[in-house]
């Protein structure tokens, strides 16, 4: 169906060339929506294929990683691990925790592991004599906190020093700040996310999309038009699940109301028009010249967003996109072989971790491992950009 089918142009002087342009943009939106739906279906389908083959093996390697972290933690109280090697031990534990947290299939509670790690650090710190904290160290700590929270925290030098000497107080402060931040984000999300069956869905006479801001971007100005408010009410009335007795139809209309809610939240007037095409066959948008300009702007904006979504699906860091990029190449047989090889590698990795647990049982054995890690890091640094700096001066 074309855009012309839902716009009443009887009062307009718009040229055929302009209508053809609008129709072409409308059709481009429909094509890009279909393209994105196909790509999303491909990602979803491969994820469903991947999950039963690999998830159980990911759980195996996660369990092994968790056991390895617990094993490393048993060395934290050992006072014979000192200096750079102690720093390396802490870094190793943090690295393994980060790897575990990054695994989307991880069933292990890293919160419990981190809390245990913190408690061991506190216990160990309590046995050590207090040391003088330099101004440079205090400034570095302030910068770390700024990086964590995005703002300078109102802590005096004395408060920072006290937290350094009493890690449990520092941990409690960080926990409190994170809780406040999470609560604020949750409140914002709750205010934005209005479900169809909540009071916000009551379409009273005073309901309107209208915004007093006269400087709205042209691409979203269409959504603020009174005609969109009226259309939204019509769609909500037509699609409300409470008007259905049949369970299947009720479930279908609940999904449609969710789409309508998303269109409202995203200020997507074109989505309302497309839903009207399908569910309000007699609907006609009474348009003037100004609205036609807003429709055109909304079409260009929609095309840009659809292209952006497509790029994100291709290059984003969500789990389904990453799995497709890593394992989705080639034909079905090739993908099955790749998944089998990956599953085998996961089992080998888990076995290697359990072997390290069995082999690294003494402080001396761990110190050898720490020395190897530090030496490898030095080699990596030498092989990096730094070794060529002299030639670039």
CSV table of C-alpha atoms in Angstrom, one decimal:
chain,number,residue,atom,x,y,z
A,1,UNK,CA,0.0,0.0,0.0
A,2,UNK,CA,1.2,3.5,-0.7
A,3,UNK,CA,1.2,6.7,1.4
A,4,UNK,CA,-1.4,8.1,-0.9
A,5,UNK,CA,-3.9,5.5,0.4
A,6,UNK,CA,-4.0,7.0,3.9
A,7,UNK,CA,-3.7,10.8,3.1
A,8,UNK,CA,-6.7,12.9,2.1
A,9,UNK,CA,-5.1,15.2,-0.5
A,10,UNK,CA,-8.3,16.8,-1.8
A,11,UNK,CA,-7.4,20.1,-0.3
A,12,UNK,CA,-3.8,20.1,-1.3
A,13,UNK,CA,-2.0,21.5,-4.3
A,14,UNK,CA,1.0,19.1,-3.9
A,15,UNK,CA,2.4,18.2,-7.3
A,16,UNK,CA,2.5,14.6,-8.7
A,17,UNK,CA,6.3,14.8,-8.5
A,18,UNK,CA,6.1,15.6,-4.8
A,19,UNK,CA,3.7,12.7,-4.2
A,20,UNK,CA,5.9,10.3,-6.1
A,21,UNK,CA,8.8,11.4,-3.9
A,22,UNK,CA,6.8,10.8,-0.7
A,23,UNK,CA,5.6,7.4,-2.0
A,24,UNK,CA,9.2,6.4,-2.9
A,25,UNK,CA,10.3,7.3,0.6
A,26,UNK,CA,7.4,5.4,2.2
A,27,UNK,CA,8.2,2.3,0.1
A,28,UNK,CA,11.9,2.7,1.1
A,29,UNK,CA,10.8,2.7,4.8
A,30,UNK,CA,8.8,-0.5,4.2
A,31,UNK,CA,11.7,-2.2,2.4
A,32,UNK,CA,14.2,-1.3,5.1
A,33,UNK,CA,11.8,-2.5,7.8
A,34,UNK,CA,11.4,-5.8,6.0
A,35,UNK,CA,15.2,-6.0,5.6
A,36,UNK,CA,15.8,-5.4,9.3
A,37,UNK,CA,13.1,-7.9,10.3
A,38,UNK,CA,14.8,-10.6,8.0
A,39,UNK,CA,18.2,-9.9,9.6
A,40,UNK,CA,16.8,-9.9,13.1
A,41,UNK,CA,15.1,-13.2,12.3
A,42,UNK,CA,18.4,-14.6,11.1
A,43,UNK,CA,20.2,-13.6,14.3
A,44,UNK,CA,17.4,-15.0,16.4
A,45,UNK,CA,17.2,-18.2,14.5
A,46,UNK,CA,21.0,-18.8,14.7
A,47,UNK,CA,21.0,-18.0,18.4
A,48,UNK,CA,18.3,-20.6,19.0
A,49,UNK,CA,20.5,-23.0,17.0
A,50,UNK,CA,23.6,-22.1,19.0
A,51,UNK,CA,22.1,-22.1,22.5
A,52,UNK,CA,21.3,-25.8,22.9
A,53,UNK,CA,24.6,-26.9,21.4
A,54,UNK,CA,26.9,-24.6,23.3
A,55,UNK,CA,25.1,-23.4,26.5
A,56,UNK,CA,25.8,-26.5,28.6
A,57,UNK,CA,29.5,-26.4,27.6
A,58,UNK,CA,29.7,-22.7,28.4
A,59,UNK,CA,28.3,-23.6,31.9
A,60,UNK,CA,31.1,-26.2,32.2
A,61,UNK,CA,33.8,-23.6,31.5
A,62,UNK,CA,32.1,-21.0,33.7
A,63,UNK,CA,32.0,-23.5,36.6
A,64,UNK,CA,35.7,-24.3,36.1
A,65,UNK,CA,36.5,-20.6,36.0
A,66,UNK,CA,34.6,-20.1,39.2
A,67,UNK,CA,36.5,-22.9,40.9
A,68,UNK,CA,39.8,-21.4,39.6
A,69,UNK,CA,38.9,-18.0,41.1
A,70,UNK,CA,38.1,-19.6,44.4
A,71,UNK,CA,41.4,-21.4,44.3
A,72,UNK,CA,43.3,-18.1,43.6
A,73,UNK,CA,41.5,-16.5,46.5
A,74,UNK,CA,42.9,-19.0,48.9
A,75,UNK,CA,46.3,-17.4,48.3
A,76,UNK,CA,45.2,-13.8,49.2
A,77,UNK,CA,45.9,-14.3,52.9
A,78,UNK,CA,49.4,-15.6,52.3
A,79,UNK,CA,51.8,-12.9,53.5
A,80,UNK,CA,54.8,-14.4,51.7
A,81,UNK,CA,53.2,-13.2,48.4
A,82,UNK,CA,54.5,-9.6,48.3
A,83,UNK,CA,55.1,-6.5,46.2
A,84,UNK,CA,54.5,-6.8,42.5
A,85,UNK,CA,53.5,-10.4,42.8
A,86,UNK,CA,50.7,-9.5,45.1
A,87,UNK,CA,49.6,-6.8,42.7
A,88,UNK,CA,49.7,-9.4,39.9
A,89,UNK,CA,47.6,-11.8,42.0
A,90,UNK,CA,44.9,-9.2,42.5
A,91,UNK,CA,45.0,-8.4,38.8
A,92,UNK,CA,44.7,-12.0,37.9
A,93,UNK,CA,41.7,-12.5,40.1
A,94,UNK,CA,40.1,-9.4,38.7
A,95,UNK,CA,40.8,-10.5,35.2
A,96,UNK,CA,39.2,-13.9,35.8
A,97,UNK,CA,36.1,-12.3,37.4
A,98,UNK,CA,35.8,-9.9,34.4
A,99,UNK,CA,35.9,-12.9,32.0
A,100,UNK,CA,33.3,-14.7,34.0
A,101,UNK,CA,31.0,-11.6,34.1
A,102,UNK,CA,31.4,-11.0,30.4
A,103,UNK,CA,30.1,-14.5,29.5
A,104,UNK,CA,26.4,-14.1,28.8
A,105,UNK,CA,25.8,-17.8,29.7
A,106,UNK,CA,27.4,-17.5,33.1
A,107,UNK,CA,25.4,-19.2,35.9
A,108,UNK,CA,27.9,-18.4,38.6
A,109,UNK,CA,27.3,-15.5,41.1
A,110,UNK,CA,30.2,-13.2,40.6
A,111,UNK,CA,28.7,-11.0,43.3
A,112,UNK,CA,29.4,-13.6,45.9
A,113,UNK,CA,32.9,-14.1,44.6
A,114,UNK,CA,33.6,-10.4,44.6
A,115,UNK,CA,32.2,-10.0,48.1
A,116,UNK,CA,34.4,-12.8,49.3
A,117,UNK,CA,37.4,-11.3,47.5
A,118,UNK,CA,36.7,-8.0,49.2
A,119,UNK,CA,36.4,-9.6,52.6
A,120,UNK,CA,39.8,-11.3,52.1
A,121,UNK,CA,41.4,-8.0,51.2
A,122,UNK,CA,39.9,-6.4,54.3
A,123,UNK,CA,41.1,-9.2,56.5
A,124,UNK,CA,44.6,-9.0,55.0
A,125,UNK,CA,44.7,-5.2,55.2
A,126,UNK,CA,43.8,-5.3,58.9
A,127,UNK,CA,47.0,-7.3,59.6
A,128,UNK,CA,49.2,-4.8,57.8
A,129,UNK,CA,50.7,-1.6,59.4
A,130,UNK,CA,49.1,1.6,58.3
A,131,UNK,CA,51.2,3.6,55.8
A,132,UNK,CA,51.3,7.2,54.9
A,133,UNK,CA,49.1,8.1,51.9
A,134,UNK,CA,50.7,10.6,49.4
A,135,UNK,CA,48.9,13.4,47.7
A,136,UNK,CA,49.5,11.7,44.4
A,137,UNK,CA,47.8,8.5,45.6
A,138,UNK,CA,44.8,10.6,46.9
A,139,UNK,CA,44.5,12.4,43.5
A,140,UNK,CA,44.7,9.1,41.7
A,141,UNK,CA,41.9,7.7,43.9
A,142,UNK,CA,39.7,10.8,43.2
A,143,UNK,CA,40.2,10.3,39.5
A,144,UNK,CA,39.3,6.6,39.7
A,145,UNK,CA,36.1,7.6,41.6
A,146,UNK,CA,35.3,10.2,39.0
A,147,UNK,CA,35.7,7.6,36.3
A,148,UNK,CA,33.4,5.3,38.1
A,149,UNK,CA,30.6,7.8,38.9
A,150,UNK,CA,31.1,10.5,36.3
A,151,UNK,CA,31.3,13.2,38.9
A,152,UNK,CA,33.7,14.5,41.6
A,153,UNK,CA,32.6,13.1,44.9
A,154,UNK,CA,32.5,15.4,48.0
A,155,UNK,CA,35.1,13.5,50.0
A,156,UNK,CA,37.8,15.3,52.0
A,157,UNK,CA,41.4,14.0,52.1
A,158,UNK,CA,40.8,12.7,55.7
A,159,UNK,CA,37.7,10.7,54.5
A,160,UNK,CA,39.6,9.2,51.7
A,161,UNK,CA,42.6,8.2,53.9
A,162,UNK,CA,40.2,6.7,56.4
A,163,UNK,CA,38.6,4.6,53.6
A,164,UNK,CA,42.0,3.5,52.4
A,165,UNK,CA,42.9,2.3,55.9
A,166,UNK,CA,39.5,0.7,56.4
A,167,UNK,CA,38.6,-1.0,53.1
A,168,UNK,CA,35.2,-2.2,54.5
A,169,UNK,CA,34.1,1.5,54.8
A,170,UNK,CA,35.3,2.2,51.3
A,171,UNK,CA,33.4,-0.9,50.1
A,172,UNK,CA,30.2,0.2,51.9
A,173,UNK,CA,30.5,3.8,50.4
A,174,UNK,CA,30.9,2.4,46.9
A,175,UNK,CA,28.0,0.1,47.4
A,176,UNK,CA,25.8,2.9,48.7
A,177,UNK,CA,26.7,5.2,45.7
A,178,UNK,CA,26.0,2.4,43.2
A,179,UNK,CA,22.6,1.6,44.8
A,180,UNK,CA,21.6,5.3,44.6
A,181,UNK,CA,22.6,5.4,40.9
A,182,UNK,CA,20.8,2.2,40.1
A,183,UNK,CA,17.6,3.5,41.9
A,184,UNK,CA,17.7,6.7,40.0
A,185,UNK,CA,18.0,4.9,36.7
A,186,UNK,CA,15.2,2.5,37.6
A,187,UNK,CA,13.0,5.4,38.4
A,188,UNK,CA,13.7,7.0,35.0
A,189,UNK,CA,13.0,3.8,33.2
A,190,UNK,CA,9.7,3.3,35.2
A,191,UNK,CA,8.6,6.8,34.2
A,192,UNK,CA,9.3,6.2,30.6
A,193,UNK,CA,8.0,2.6,30.3
A,194,UNK,CA,4.2,2.8,30.6
A,195,UNK,CA,2.5,-0.5,30.0
A,196,UNK,CA,-0.8,-0.9,28.2
A,197,UNK,CA,-2.8,-2.0,31.3
A,198,UNK,CA,-1.4,0.7,33.6
A,199,UNK,CA,-3.3,4.0,34.5
A,200,UNK,CA,-1.2,5.8,31.9
A,201,UNK,CA,-3.2,4.1,29.2
A,202,UNK,CA,-6.4,5.9,30.1
A,203,UNK,CA,-7.3,8.0,27.1
A,204,UNK,CA,-9.2,10.8,28.7
A,205,UNK,CA,-10.3,13.9,26.9
A,206,UNK,CA,-7.2,15.7,28.1
A,207,UNK,CA,-4.9,13.2,26.5
A,208,UNK,CA,-2.6,14.7,23.9
A,209,UNK,CA,0.9,14.4,22.4
A,210,UNK,CA,1.1,18.2,22.0
A,211,UNK,CA,4.2,19.8,23.2
A,212,UNK,CA,4.6,23.5,24.0
A,213,UNK,CA,8.2,23.5,22.6
A,214,UNK,CA,8.0,25.3,19.2
A,215,UNK,CA,11.5,24.3,18.4
A,216,UNK,CA,10.8,20.6,17.9
A,217,UNK,CA,13.0,18.9,15.2
A,218,UNK,CA,11.0,18.6,12.0
A,219,UNK,CA,11.5,14.8,12.1
A,220,UNK,CA,9.5,14.5,15.3
A,221,UNK,CA,7.1,17.4,14.8
A,222,UNK,CA,4.7,15.2,13.0
A,223,UNK,CA,4.2,13.1,16.1
A,224,UNK,CA,3.1,16.2,18.1
A,225,UNK,CA,0.3,17.1,15.6
A,226,UNK,CA,-3.3,16.9,16.9
A,227,UNK,CA,-4.1,14.4,14.1
A,228,UNK,CA,-1.6,11.9,15.7
A,229,UNK,CA,-3.2,12.3,19.1
A,230,UNK,CA,-6.6,11.4,17.4
A,231,UNK,CA,-5.1,8.5,15.5
A,232,UNK,CA,-3.4,7.1,18.6
A,233,UNK,CA,-6.8,7.1,20.4
A,234,UNK,CA,-8.4,5.4,17.5
A,235,UNK,CA,-5.8,2.7,17.4
A,236,UNK,CA,-5.8,2.2,21.2
A,237,UNK,CA,-9.5,1.9,21.1
A,238,UNK,CA,-9.4,-0.6,18.2
A,239,UNK,CA,-6.6,-2.7,19.6
A,240,UNK,CA,-7.2,-2.8,23.3
A,241,UNK,CA,-7.0,-6.4,24.5
A,242,UNK,CA,-9.8,-6.0,27.1
A,243,UNK,CA,-12.3,-5.8,24.3
A,244,UNK,CA,-11.5,-9.4,23.2
A,245,UNK,CA,-12.9,-12.6,24.6
A,246,UNK,CA,-10.9,-15.0,22.5
A,247,UNK,CA,-7.6,-15.8,24.2
A,248,UNK,CA,-5.6,-15.9,21.0
A,249,UNK,CA,-7.0,-12.5,19.8
A,250,UNK,CA,-6.4,-11.1,23.3
A,251,UNK,CA,-2.8,-12.1,23.2
A,252,UNK,CA,-2.4,-10.7,19.7
A,253,UNK,CA,-3.9,-7.4,20.6
A,254,UNK,CA,-1.7,-7.2,23.7
A,255,UNK,CA,1.3,-7.5,21.4
A,256,UNK,CA,-0.1,-4.8,19.1
A,257,UNK,CA,-0.7,-2.5,22.1
A,258,UNK,CA,3.0,-3.0,23.1
A,259,UNK,CA,3.9,-1.9,19.6
A,260,UNK,CA,1.6,1.1,19.9
A,261,UNK,CA,3.3,1.9,23.2
A,262,UNK,CA,6.7,1.7,21.7
A,263,UNK,CA,5.6,4.0,18.9
A,264,UNK,CA,4.4,6.5,21.5
A,265,UNK,CA,7.5,6.3,23.5
A,266,UNK,CA,9.7,6.6,20.4
A,267,UNK,CA,7.6,9.5,19.0
A,268,UNK,CA,7.2,7.4,15.8
A,269,UNK,CA,4.3,8.9,13.9
A,270,UNK,CA,5.1,6.8,10.9
A,271,UNK,CA,4.6,3.6,13.0
A,272,UNK,CA,1.1,4.9,13.9
A,273,UNK,CA,0.3,5.5,10.2
A,274,UNK,CA,1.5,2.0,9.2
A,275,UNK,CA,-0.6,0.5,12.0
A,276,UNK,CA,-3.6,2.5,10.7
A,277,UNK,CA,-3.0,1.1,7.2
A,278,UNK,CA,-3.5,-2.4,8.6
A,279,UNK,CA,-6.0,-2.0,11.4
A,280,UNK,CA,-8.0,1.1,10.4
A,281,UNK,CA,-8.8,0.5,6.7
A,282,UNK,CA,-11.1,3.5,6.5
A,283,UNK,CA,-8.6,5.9,8.1
A,284,UNK,CA,-7.6,9.1,6.2
A,285,UNK,CA,-5.0,11.6,7.4
A,286,UNK,CA,-6.4,15.1,6.8
A,287,UNK,CA,-3.2,16.9,5.8
A,288,UNK,CA,-2.2,20.5,5.0
A,289,UNK,CA,1.0,21.7,3.3
A,290,UNK,CA,2.8,22.0,6.6
A,291,UNK,CA,2.0,18.4,7.6
A,292,UNK,CA,3.2,17.2,4.2
A,293,UNK,CA,6.6,18.7,5.0
A,294,UNK,CA,6.6,17.1,8.4
A,295,UNK,CA,5.7,13.7,6.8
A,296,UNK,CA,8.6,14.0,4.5
A,297,UNK,CA,11.0,14.9,7.3
A,298,UNK,CA,9.7,12.0,9.4
A,299,UNK,CA,10.3,9.6,6.4
A,300,UNK,CA,13.9,10.7,6.0
A,301,UNK,CA,14.4,10.4,9.8
A,302,UNK,CA,12.9,6.9,9.8
A,303,UNK,CA,15.1,5.7,7.0
A,304,UNK,CA,18.2,7.0,8.8
A,305,UNK,CA,17.1,5.2,12.0
A,306,UNK,CA,16.4,1.9,10.1
A,307,UNK,CA,19.9,2.1,8.6
A,308,UNK,CA,21.3,2.7,12.0
A,309,UNK,CA,19.5,-0.3,13.4
A,310,UNK,CA,20.8,-2.4,10.6
A,311,UNK,CA,24.3,-1.3,11.2
A,312,UNK,CA,24.0,-2.0,14.9
A,313,UNK,CA,22.7,-5.6,14.2
A,314,UNK,CA,25.7,-6.1,11.9
A,315,UNK,CA,28.3,-4.6,14.2
A,316,UNK,CA,26.8,-4.2,17.6
A,317,UNK,CA,28.1,-5.9,20.8
A,318,UNK,CA,24.9,-7.6,21.8
A,319,UNK,CA,25.1,-11.4,22.3
A,320,UNK,CA,23.1,-12.4,19.2
A,321,UNK,CA,25.1,-10.1,16.8
A,322,UNK,CA,28.4,-11.3,18.3
A,323,UNK,CA,27.5,-15.0,18.0
A,324,UNK,CA,26.5,-14.5,14.3
A,325,UNK,CA,29.7,-12.6,13.5
A,326,UNK,CA,31.8,-15.3,15.1
A,327,UNK,CA,30.1,-18.5,14.1
A,328,UNK,CA,27.5,-17.6,11.4
A,329,UNK,CA,29.7,-17.6,8.3
A,330,UNK,CA,29.4,-20.2,5.5
A,331,UNK,CA,26.7,-22.7,5.0
A,332,UNK,CA,24.7,-24.8,7.5
A,333,UNK,CA,27.2,-27.7,7.5
A,334,UNK,CA,30.1,-25.3,7.9
A,335,UNK,CA,28.4,-23.5,10.8
A,336,UNK,CA,27.6,-26.9,12.5
A,337,UNK,CA,31.3,-27.9,12.2
A,338,UNK,CA,32.5,-24.5,13.6
A,339,UNK,CA,30.1,-24.9,16.6
A,340,UNK,CA,31.3,-28.4,17.3
A,341,UNK,CA,34.9,-27.3,17.3
A,342,UNK,CA,34.1,-24.4,19.6
A,343,UNK,CA,32.3,-26.7,22.0
A,344,UNK,CA,35.3,-29.0,22.0
A,345,UNK,CA,37.6,-26.0,22.8
A,346,UNK,CA,35.4,-25.0,25.8
A,347,UNK,CA,35.7,-28.5,27.3
A,348,UNK,CA,39.5,-28.4,26.8
A,349,UNK,CA,39.6,-24.9,28.5
A,350,UNK,CA,37.6,-26.3,31.4
A,351,UNK,CA,39.9,-29.3,31.8
A,352,UNK,CA,43.0,-27.0,31.7
A,353,UNK,CA,41.6,-24.9,34.5
A,354,UNK,CA,40.9,-27.9,36.6
A,355,UNK,CA,44.5,-29.1,35.9
A,356,UNK,CA,45.9,-25.8,37.1
A,357,UNK,CA,43.8,-26.1,40.3
A,358,UNK,CA,45.4,-29.6,40.9
A,359,UNK,CA,48.9,-28.4,40.0
A,360,UNK,CA,49.1,-25.0,41.7
A,361,UNK,CA,48.8,-26.1,45.3
A,362,UNK,CA,51.7,-24.2,47.0
A,363,UNK,CA,52.8,-20.6,47.3
A,364,UNK,CA,55.9,-21.5,45.4
A,365,UNK,CA,53.9,-22.9,42.5
A,366,UNK,CA,51.7,-19.9,42.4
A,367,UNK,CA,54.7,-17.5,42.5
A,368,UNK,CA,56.1,-19.3,39.5
A,369,UNK,CA,52.8,-18.7,37.7
A,370,UNK,CA,52.8,-15.1,38.7
A,371,UNK,CA,56.4,-14.6,37.5
A,372,UNK,CA,55.5,-16.2,34.1
A,373,UNK,CA,52.5,-13.8,33.8
A,374,UNK,CA,54.6,-10.8,34.6
A,375,UNK,CA,57.3,-11.9,32.2
A,376,UNK,CA,54.7,-12.5,29.4
A,377,UNK,CA,53.3,-9.0,30.0
A,378,UNK,CA,56.8,-7.5,29.6
A,379,UNK,CA,57.2,-9.4,26.3
A,380,UNK,CA,53.9,-8.2,25.1
A,381,UNK,CA,54.8,-4.6,26.0
A,382,UNK,CA,58.2,-5.0,24.1
A,383,UNK,CA,56.4,-6.4,21.1
A,384,UNK,CA,53.9,-3.5,21.1
A,385,UNK,CA,54.1,0.0,19.9
A,386,UNK,CA,56.6,1.2,22.5
A,387,UNK,CA,59.6,-0.6,21.0
A,388,UNK,CA,59.2,1.5,17.8
A,389,UNK,CA,58.9,4.9,19.5
A,390,UNK,CA,62.6,5.7,19.1
A,391,UNK,CA,62.3,5.3,15.3
A,392,UNK,CA,59.4,7.6,15.2
A,393,UNK,CA,61.0,10.6,17.0
